[in-house]
């Protein structure tokens, strides 16, 4: 079940909200937990039992870790918990990747292949795994004590607004809200409006761009022209932002309806003036996770040599790429961004300062766009061909996306929506619209705009069978 589906919007969400709002406070967590189990079981009924079982094991291990005063025992319990969760992720997501690459290596020696496993990737497993790890690590570090009730911990893991694609909520960021949260009408108004804004991003922009982007990336390699390459890369660059940030907006908005405050996940990333800044604005919860649970434990910036610093950066971004998917294209995409972070520390940041804000923003956007080709391509050879075609500059006739007038308007809207926030006044307006407590005029404006956008989105969803979501496969 996805947020941008008619069954979620017309049946699941209204029923859950109604039952939740009329229930006594002591029952609200149980209602959310039951709703979350139903939500996940809708798409993965078998794997829900795996999640519940491993979550229960985690709860027991972490409870014992917290009570133990023996340093060695605590470390053993930490390693055991992390190993179980990473083992689960490895089996479902990466096992066949390693078998496939092992078979390629064995083929060089004329050795028979290893049989591939019949494994179905459970949706949201990457996000689920990272959150279980934050629980045990936060308790181990003494950042926060563990939860007393298993069902509260299960709700933290399964809470349906964030379950499928985040934002990644670190345990200490949300733990207190599980047992004590304030709910008021202002947060509910902001939450509903935020949800509709995210729904509009996904349905009215991302889906429209996705159809043409999928067509271009699905073309035979020999038919790809410079026109196709540039238009496909540009369309996908905007598609993935509006698809993923839209989903994050919907998740944050839904959580607010139930009194939860999830961490922000995007902050206008395409106005960044460097790749370093881009990663402070793009998928921020993943960046924070990688920083706190991988980069800093490796030594972070506090290392004895620049070579070790560059190694840490490279490793973190290679792992970040691999986290997104079991394919070499994702690994290369991560390494590509890691390389730019190293180059920025070496000399690129000085170049950006000299060329000014406008050109550094344009150059950073170009670097990001090229990176997305690796992320989207089905193979490394397709990505390389796309990039080669892009820089041959042999245009023939119109660009592909200009053939349809609707696409021109949507692409223009996407461009404005991404870059207008570079203006300070516009960015302040955005912050006020999304985060300030609504007054009477603001409530009327949000309600009116929300109703109009919701009706348009619902009509688009009902009238189309095309409703993909990029991050479901991660």
Coordinates of C-alpha atoms in Angstrom, one line a residue:
X1 CA 0.0 0.0 0.0
X2 CA 1.4 3.4 -0.9
X3 CA 0.3 6.8 0.3
X4 CA -0.6 8.0 -3.2
X5 CA -3.1 5.2 -3.8
X6 CA -6.9 5.5 -3.8
X7 CA -7.3 2.7 -1.2
X8 CA -5.0 4.5 1.2
X9 CA -6.5 7.9 0.7
X10 CA -10.2 6.9 0.6
X11 CA -10.3 4.0 3.0
X12 CA -7.2 3.1 5.1
X13 CA -6.3 6.6 6.3
X14 CA -9.8 8.0 7.1
X15 CA -10.7 4.8 9.0
X16 CA -7.4 4.9 11.1
X17 CA -7.8 8.6 11.8
X18 CA -11.4 8.2 12.9
X19 CA -10.7 5.4 15.3
X20 CA -7.5 7.1 16.6
X21 CA -9.2 10.4 17.3
X22 CA -12.2 8.9 19.1
X23 CA -10.1 6.5 21.3
X24 CA -8.8 7.2 24.7
X25 CA -5.1 8.1 25.1
X26 CA -4.1 4.8 26.6
X27 CA -5.3 2.9 23.5
X28 CA -3.8 5.2 20.8
X29 CA -0.5 3.4 20.5
X30 CA -2.2 0.0 20.1
X31 CA -4.4 1.4 17.4
X32 CA -1.3 2.8 15.5
X33 CA 0.5 -0.5 15.9
X34 CA -2.4 -2.5 14.6
X35 CA -2.8 0.0 11.7
X36 CA 1.0 -0.3 10.9
X37 CA 0.8 -4.1 10.9
X38 CA -2.1 -4.0 8.5
X39 CA -0.4 -1.4 6.3
X40 CA 2.8 -3.4 6.0
X41 CA 1.0 -6.8 5.7
X42 CA -0.9 -5.4 2.7
X43 CA 2.2 -5.6 0.6
X44 CA 4.4 -8.1 2.5
X45 CA 2.2 -10.4 4.6
X46 CA 4.9 -13.1 5.1
X47 CA 7.7 -10.8 6.0
X48 CA 5.7 -9.1 8.8
X49 CA 6.3 -12.1 11.0
X50 CA 10.1 -11.9 10.3
X51 CA 10.1 -8.2 11.4
X52 CA 8.1 -9.0 14.6
X53 CA 10.3 -11.9 15.5
X54 CA 13.6 -10.0 15.0
X55 CA 12.2 -7.0 16.7
X56 CA 11.3 -9.1 19.7
X57 CA 14.8 -10.6 19.7
X58 CA 16.3 -7.1 19.5
X59 CA 14.1 -5.9 22.4
X60 CA 15.4 -8.7 24.6
X61 CA 19.0 -8.3 23.7
X62 CA 18.9 -4.5 24.3
X63 CA 17.1 -4.8 27.6
X64 CA 19.8 -7.2 28.8
X65 CA 22.5 -4.9 27.5
X66 CA 21.1 -2.0 29.4
X67 CA 20.9 -3.9 32.7
X68 CA 24.4 -5.4 32.3
X69 CA 27.4 -3.8 34.1
X70 CA 29.9 -6.1 32.4
X71 CA 31.6 -4.2 29.6
X72 CA 32.5 -7.4 27.6
X73 CA 28.9 -8.7 27.9
X74 CA 27.5 -5.4 26.7
X75 CA 29.8 -5.4 23.7
X76 CA 28.9 -9.0 22.9
X77 CA 25.1 -8.1 23.0
X78 CA 25.7 -5.1 20.9
X79 CA 27.6 -7.1 18.2
X80 CA 25.0 -9.8 18.3
X81 CA 22.1 -7.4 17.8
X82 CA 23.8 -5.5 15.0
X83 CA 24.8 -8.8 13.3
X84 CA 21.3 -10.2 13.4
X85 CA 19.9 -7.0 11.7
X86 CA 22.7 -6.7 9.2
X87 CA 22.5 -10.4 8.5
X88 CA 18.8 -10.1 7.7
X89 CA 19.6 -7.2 5.3
X90 CA 22.4 -9.1 3.7
X91 CA 20.3 -12.2 3.1
X92 CA 17.3 -10.5 1.5
X93 CA 19.0 -7.7 -0.3
X94 CA 22.6 -8.6 -1.1
X95 CA 23.0 -12.4 -1.1
X96 CA 22.1 -12.8 -4.8
X97 CA 24.3 -9.8 -5.7
X98 CA 27.4 -11.6 -4.3
X99 CA 26.4 -14.9 -5.8
X100 CA 26.1 -13.2 -9.2
X101 CA 29.5 -11.6 -8.9
X102 CA 31.0 -14.9 -7.6
X103 CA 29.6 -16.7 -10.6
X104 CA 31.1 -14.1 -12.9
X105 CA 34.5 -14.7 -11.3
X106 CA 34.1 -18.5 -11.4
X107 CA 33.3 -18.2 -15.1
X108 CA 36.8 -17.0 -15.7
X109 CA 38.1 -20.4 -14.4
X110 CA 35.4 -22.4 -16.3
X111 CA 33.8 -23.4 -12.9
X112 CA 30.1 -24.2 -12.6
X113 CA 28.0 -21.4 -11.2
X114 CA 26.5 -21.2 -7.7
X115 CA 22.7 -21.4 -7.7
X116 CA 20.9 -18.2 -7.2
X117 CA 18.5 -18.0 -4.2
X118 CA 14.8 -17.5 -4.6
X119 CA 14.6 -14.4 -2.4
X120 CA 12.0 -11.6 -2.6
X121 CA 13.2 -8.2 -1.4
X122 CA 10.9 -7.0 1.4
X123 CA 9.9 -3.4 1.0
X124 CA 11.5 -0.9 3.3
X125 CA 14.1 -3.3 4.7
X126 CA 17.0 -0.9 4.4
X127 CA 15.1 1.8 6.5
X128 CA 13.9 -0.8 9.0
X129 CA 17.5 -2.2 9.5
X130 CA 19.0 1.3 10.1
X131 CA 16.4 2.1 12.8
X132 CA 16.9 -1.2 14.7
X133 CA 20.6 -0.4 14.7
X134 CA 20.1 3.1 16.1
X135 CA 18.1 1.5 19.0
X136 CA 20.8 -0.8 20.2
X137 CA 23.6 1.7 19.6
X138 CA 21.8 4.6 21.3
X139 CA 21.2 2.5 24.4
X140 CA 24.8 1.1 24.3
X141 CA 26.2 4.7 24.2
X142 CA 23.9 5.8 27.0
X143 CA 22.2 8.4 24.8
X144 CA 18.8 7.1 25.9
X145 CA 17.4 4.3 28.0
X146 CA 15.5 1.5 26.2
X147 CA 11.7 1.3 26.1
X148 CA 10.0 -0.7 28.9
X149 CA 7.2 -2.2 26.7
X150 CA 7.9 -4.4 23.7
X151 CA 4.8 -3.1 21.9
X152 CA 6.1 0.5 22.2
X153 CA 9.4 -0.6 20.5
X154 CA 7.4 -2.5 17.9
X155 CA 5.5 0.7 17.2
X156 CA 8.8 2.6 16.8
X157 CA 9.9 0.1 14.1
X158 CA 6.6 -0.4 12.4
X159 CA 5.1 3.1 12.6
X160 CA 3.5 3.2 9.1
X161 CA 4.2 6.8 8.1
X162 CA 8.0 6.2 8.1
X163 CA 8.1 2.4 7.7
X164 CA 8.5 2.1 4.0
X165 CA 10.9 4.9 3.0
X166 CA 11.7 6.9 6.1
X167 CA 12.6 9.5 7.2
X168 CA 15.1 7.5 9.2
X169 CA 14.1 8.4 12.8
X170 CA 17.0 7.7 15.2
X171 CA 15.8 6.2 18.4
X172 CA 16.7 9.1 20.7
X173 CA 14.8 11.5 18.3
X174 CA 11.5 9.8 18.7
X175 CA 11.7 7.7 21.9
X176 CA 9.9 10.1 24.2
X177 CA 7.1 10.7 21.8
X178 CA 6.2 7.0 21.9
X179 CA 5.1 7.3 25.5
X180 CA 4.2 11.0 25.8
X181 CA 3.3 13.3 23.0
X182 CA 1.3 16.5 22.8
X183 CA -1.4 16.7 20.1
X184 CA -3.1 19.9 19.2
X185 CA -5.2 21.3 16.3
X186 CA -2.3 23.4 14.9
X187 CA 0.0 20.4 14.4
X188 CA -2.9 18.5 12.8
X189 CA -3.6 21.4 10.3
X190 CA 0.1 21.7 9.5
X191 CA 0.3 17.9 9.2
X192 CA -2.6 17.6 6.8
X193 CA -1.4 20.5 4.7
X194 CA 2.2 19.0 4.6
X195 CA 0.7 15.6 3.5
X196 CA -1.2 17.2 0.6
X197 CA 1.9 19.2 -0.5
X198 CA 3.8 15.9 -0.6
X199 CA 1.0 14.1 -2.4
X200 CA 1.0 16.9 -5.0
X201 CA 4.7 16.7 -5.5
X202 CA 4.4 12.9 -6.1
X203 CA 1.3 12.7 -8.2
X204 CA 1.3 16.0 -10.1
X205 CA 5.0 16.4 -10.8
X206 CA 7.0 13.2 -10.2
X207 CA 4.6 10.8 -11.9
X208 CA 4.3 13.0 -15.0
X209 CA 8.1 13.3 -15.3
X210 CA 8.6 9.6 -14.6
X211 CA 6.6 8.4 -17.6
X212 CA 8.9 10.2 -20.1
X213 CA 12.1 9.4 -18.1
X214 CA 11.2 5.7 -18.0
X215 CA 10.6 5.8 -21.8
X216 CA 14.0 7.3 -22.5
X217 CA 15.9 5.0 -20.2
X218 CA 14.1 2.1 -21.6
X219 CA 15.2 2.8 -25.2
X220 CA 17.7 0.4 -26.9
X221 CA 21.2 1.7 -26.3
X222 CA 21.9 2.2 -30.0
X223 CA 18.8 4.5 -30.4
X224 CA 19.9 6.9 -27.6
X225 CA 20.8 10.4 -29.0
X226 CA 22.2 13.5 -27.3
X227 CA 18.6 14.7 -27.1
X228 CA 17.5 11.5 -25.3
X229 CA 20.5 11.6 -22.9
X230 CA 20.1 15.2 -21.7
X231 CA 16.3 15.1 -21.5
X232 CA 16.3 11.7 -19.7
X233 CA 18.9 12.8 -17.2
X234 CA 17.1 16.1 -16.5
X235 CA 13.7 14.5 -16.2
X236 CA 15.0 11.9 -13.8
X237 CA 16.9 14.5 -11.7
X238 CA 13.6 16.3 -11.0
X239 CA 11.6 13.1 -10.8
X240 CA 13.6 11.5 -8.0
X241 CA 13.6 14.7 -6.0
X242 CA 9.8 15.2 -6.2
X243 CA 9.1 11.5 -5.8
X244 CA 11.3 11.1 -2.7
X245 CA 10.8 14.5 -1.0
X246 CA 7.1 14.2 -1.7
X247 CA 7.0 10.9 0.1
X248 CA 9.0 12.4 3.0
X249 CA 6.5 15.3 3.2
X250 CA 3.6 12.9 3.3
X251 CA 5.3 10.8 6.0
X252 CA 6.1 13.9 8.1
X253 CA 2.6 15.2 7.6
X254 CA 1.0 11.9 8.6
X255 CA 3.1 11.6 11.7
X256 CA 2.0 15.1 12.8
X257 CA -1.6 14.0 12.5
X258 CA -0.8 11.4 15.2
X259 CA 1.3 13.8 17.3
X260 CA 4.7 12.6 16.2
X261 CA 7.4 14.9 14.9
X262 CA 9.7 13.2 12.5
X263 CA 13.0 14.7 11.4
X264 CA 13.2 16.7 8.2
X265 CA 14.6 14.9 5.2
X266 CA 15.1 17.5 2.5
X267 CA 16.0 21.2 2.5
X268 CA 15.9 22.4 -1.1
X269 CA 19.0 20.4 -2.2
X270 CA 19.3 21.7 -5.7
X271 CA 20.2 25.2 -4.6
X272 CA 23.4 23.8 -3.1
X273 CA 26.7 25.5 -4.0
X274 CA 28.8 22.3 -3.5
X275 CA 28.4 18.6 -3.2
X276 CA 29.2 18.9 0.5
X277 CA 26.2 21.3 0.9
X278 CA 24.1 19.0 -1.2
X279 CA 24.5 16.2 1.3
X280 CA 23.5 18.5 4.1
X281 CA 20.2 19.1 2.2
X282 CA 19.5 15.8 0.5
X283 CA 18.2 12.8 2.4
X284 CA 19.3 14.4 5.6
X285 CA 18.3 11.6 7.9
X286 CA 20.5 9.1 5.9
X287 CA 23.4 11.6 6.0
X288 CA 23.0 12.0 9.8
X289 CA 22.8 8.3 10.3
X290 CA 26.0 7.7 8.2
X291 CA 27.8 10.5 10.1
X292 CA 26.8 9.3 13.6
X293 CA 26.9 5.6 13.2
X294 CA 29.7 5.1 10.7
X295 CA 31.8 8.2 9.8
X296 CA 32.4 9.3 13.4
X297 CA 33.2 5.8 14.7
X298 CA 35.7 5.5 11.8
X299 CA 37.4 8.6 13.2
X300 CA 35.6 11.2 11.1
X301 CA 37.6 14.4 10.7
X302 CA 39.6 13.7 13.8
X303 CA 42.2 11.5 12.2
X304 CA 46.0 11.8 12.0
X305 CA 46.3 12.0 8.2
X306 CA 44.4 13.5 5.3
X307 CA 44.7 10.1 3.6
X308 CA 42.7 8.5 6.3
X309 CA 40.2 11.3 6.2
X310 CA 39.7 10.7 2.4
X311 CA 39.5 6.9 3.0
X312 CA 36.7 7.5 5.6
X313 CA 34.8 9.7 3.2
X314 CA 35.1 7.3 0.3
X315 CA 34.1 4.3 2.4
X316 CA 31.0 6.0 3.9
X317 CA 29.7 7.1 0.5
X318 CA 30.4 3.7 -1.1
X319 CA 28.4 2.1 1.6
X320 CA 25.8 4.7 1.2
X321 CA 25.5 3.9 -2.5
X322 CA 25.4 0.1 -1.7
X323 CA 22.7 0.7 0.9
X324 CA 20.5 2.1 -1.9
X325 CA 20.7 -1.1 -4.0
X326 CA 22.5 -4.3 -4.7
X327 CA 24.1 -3.2 -8.0
X328 CA 27.4 -1.8 -9.2
X329 CA 25.7 1.3 -10.5
X330 CA 24.7 2.3 -6.9
X331 CA 28.2 1.6 -5.6
X332 CA 29.7 3.8 -8.4
X333 CA 27.2 6.5 -7.7
X334 CA 28.2 6.5 -4.0
X335 CA 31.9 6.5 -4.9
X336 CA 31.3 9.4 -7.4
X337 CA 29.9 11.6 -4.7
X338 CA 32.6 10.6 -2.3
X339 CA 35.2 11.6 -4.9
X340 CA 33.7 15.0 -5.2
X341 CA 33.7 15.5 -1.4
X342 CA 37.4 14.7 -1.5
X343 CA 38.1 17.1 -4.4
X344 CA 36.1 19.8 -2.7
X345 CA 38.4 19.5 0.3
X346 CA 41.5 19.6 -1.9
X347 CA 40.6 22.5 -4.2
X348 CA 37.0 22.7 -5.5
X349 CA 35.6 24.7 -2.6
X350 CA 38.1 27.5 -3.5
X351 CA 37.0 27.3 -7.1
X352 CA 33.4 27.7 -6.1
X353 CA 34.2 30.8 -4.1
X354 CA 35.9 32.4 -7.0
X355 CA 33.2 31.8 -9.6
X356 CA 30.4 33.0 -7.3
X357 CA 27.0 31.7 -6.1
X358 CA 25.2 31.4 -9.4
X359 CA 27.9 29.5 -11.2
X360 CA 28.8 27.3 -8.3
X361 CA 25.1 26.3 -7.9
X362 CA 24.8 25.6 -11.6
X363 CA 28.0 23.5 -11.6
X364 CA 26.9 21.6 -8.5
X365 CA 23.6 20.8 -10.1
X366 CA 25.4 19.5 -13.2
X367 CA 27.6 17.2 -11.1
X368 CA 24.5 15.9 -9.3
X369 CA 22.6 15.4 -12.6
X370 CA 25.5 13.3 -14.0
X371 CA 25.5 11.3 -10.8
X372 CA 21.8 10.5 -11.2
X373 CA 22.6 8.8 -14.5
X374 CA 24.5 6.1 -12.7
X375 CA 21.7 5.9 -10.1
X376 CA 19.0 5.4 -12.7
X377 CA 20.8 3.4 -15.4
X378 CA 20.1 -0.4 -15.5
X379 CA 23.8 -1.1 -16.1
X380 CA 27.2 0.6 -16.0
X381 CA 27.5 0.4 -19.8
X382 CA 24.1 2.2 -20.2
X383 CA 25.3 5.0 -17.8
X384 CA 28.6 5.5 -19.6
X385 CA 26.8 5.6 -23.0
X386 CA 24.3 8.2 -21.6
X387 CA 27.1 10.4 -20.4
X388 CA 29.1 10.0 -23.6
X389 CA 26.0 11.0 -25.6
X390 CA 25.4 14.0 -23.3
X391 CA 28.8 15.5 -24.0
X392 CA 28.9 14.8 -27.7
X393 CA 26.5 17.8 -28.1
X394 CA 25.1 16.4 -31.3
X395 CA 21.5 17.6 -31.0
X396 CA 19.0 16.6 -33.7
X397 CA 15.8 18.5 -33.8
X398 CA 13.7 19.2 -30.7
X399 CA 14.6 17.9 -27.3
X400 CA 12.4 14.9 -26.5
X401 CA 10.5 16.4 -23.6
X402 CA 9.4 19.4 -25.7
X403 CA 7.1 17.2 -27.8
X404 CA 4.3 17.4 -25.2
X405 CA 3.0 20.7 -23.9
X406 CA 1.9 19.3 -20.5
X407 CA 5.5 18.1 -19.9
X408 CA 6.9 21.6 -20.6
X409 CA 4.6 23.1 -17.9
X410 CA 5.4 20.4 -15.4
X411 CA 9.1 20.6 -16.0
X412 CA 9.0 24.4 -15.7
X413 CA 7.1 24.1 -12.4
X414 CA 9.6 21.6 -11.2
X415 CA 12.5 23.9 -12.1
X416 CA 10.9 26.9 -10.3
X417 CA 10.0 24.8 -7.3
X418 CA 13.6 23.7 -6.9
X419 CA 15.4 26.9 -7.4
X420 CA 13.1 29.7 -6.2
X421 CA 14.2 29.0 -2.6
X422 CA 17.7 30.3 -3.4
X423 CA 16.0 33.7 -2.8
X424 CA 16.1 34.5 0.9
X425 CA 12.6 36.0 1.0
X426 CA 11.2 33.0 -0.8
X427 CA 12.9 30.6 1.6
X428 CA 11.5 32.4 4.7
X429 CA 8.0 32.3 3.2
X430 CA 8.4 28.5 2.7
X431 CA 9.5 28.0 6.3
X432 CA 6.6 30.1 7.6
X433 CA 4.1 28.3 5.4
X434 CA 5.2 24.8 6.5
X435 CA 6.2 25.2 10.1
X436 CA 4.6 28.2 11.7
X437 CA 1.4 27.8 13.8
X438 CA -1.4 28.8 11.5
X439 CA -3.5 31.8 12.3
X440 CA -7.1 32.3 11.0
X441 CA -6.0 33.6 7.6
X442 CA -3.3 31.0 7.2
X443 CA -5.7 28.3 8.2
X444 CA -8.2 29.4 5.5
X445 CA -5.4 29.6 2.9
X446 CA -4.0 26.2 3.7
X447 CA -7.5 24.6 3.9
X448 CA -8.6 26.0 0.5
X449 CA -5.4 25.2 -1.2
X450 CA -5.3 21.8 0.4
X451 CA -8.8 20.9 -0.7
X452 CA -8.1 22.0 -4.3
X453 CA -4.8 20.1 -4.6
X454 CA -6.3 17.0 -3.0
X455 CA -9.2 16.9 -5.4
X456 CA -6.8 17.3 -8.4
X457 CA -4.4 14.6 -7.0
X458 CA -7.3 12.2 -6.3
X459 CA -8.6 12.7 -9.9
X460 CA -5.2 12.0 -11.3
X461 CA -4.7 8.9 -9.2
X462 CA -8.1 7.4 -10.1
X463 CA -7.6 8.3 -13.8
X464 CA -4.2 6.7 -14.2
X465 CA -2.6 3.3 -13.5
X466 CA 0.9 4.8 -13.5
X467 CA 2.0 5.4 -9.9
X468 CA 5.6 4.2 -9.3
X469 CA 7.7 5.0 -6.3
X470 CA 11.5 4.9 -6.7
X471 CA 12.5 4.2 -3.1
X472 CA 10.2 1.1 -2.7
X473 CA 13.0 -1.1 -4.0
X474 CA 15.4 0.2 -1.4

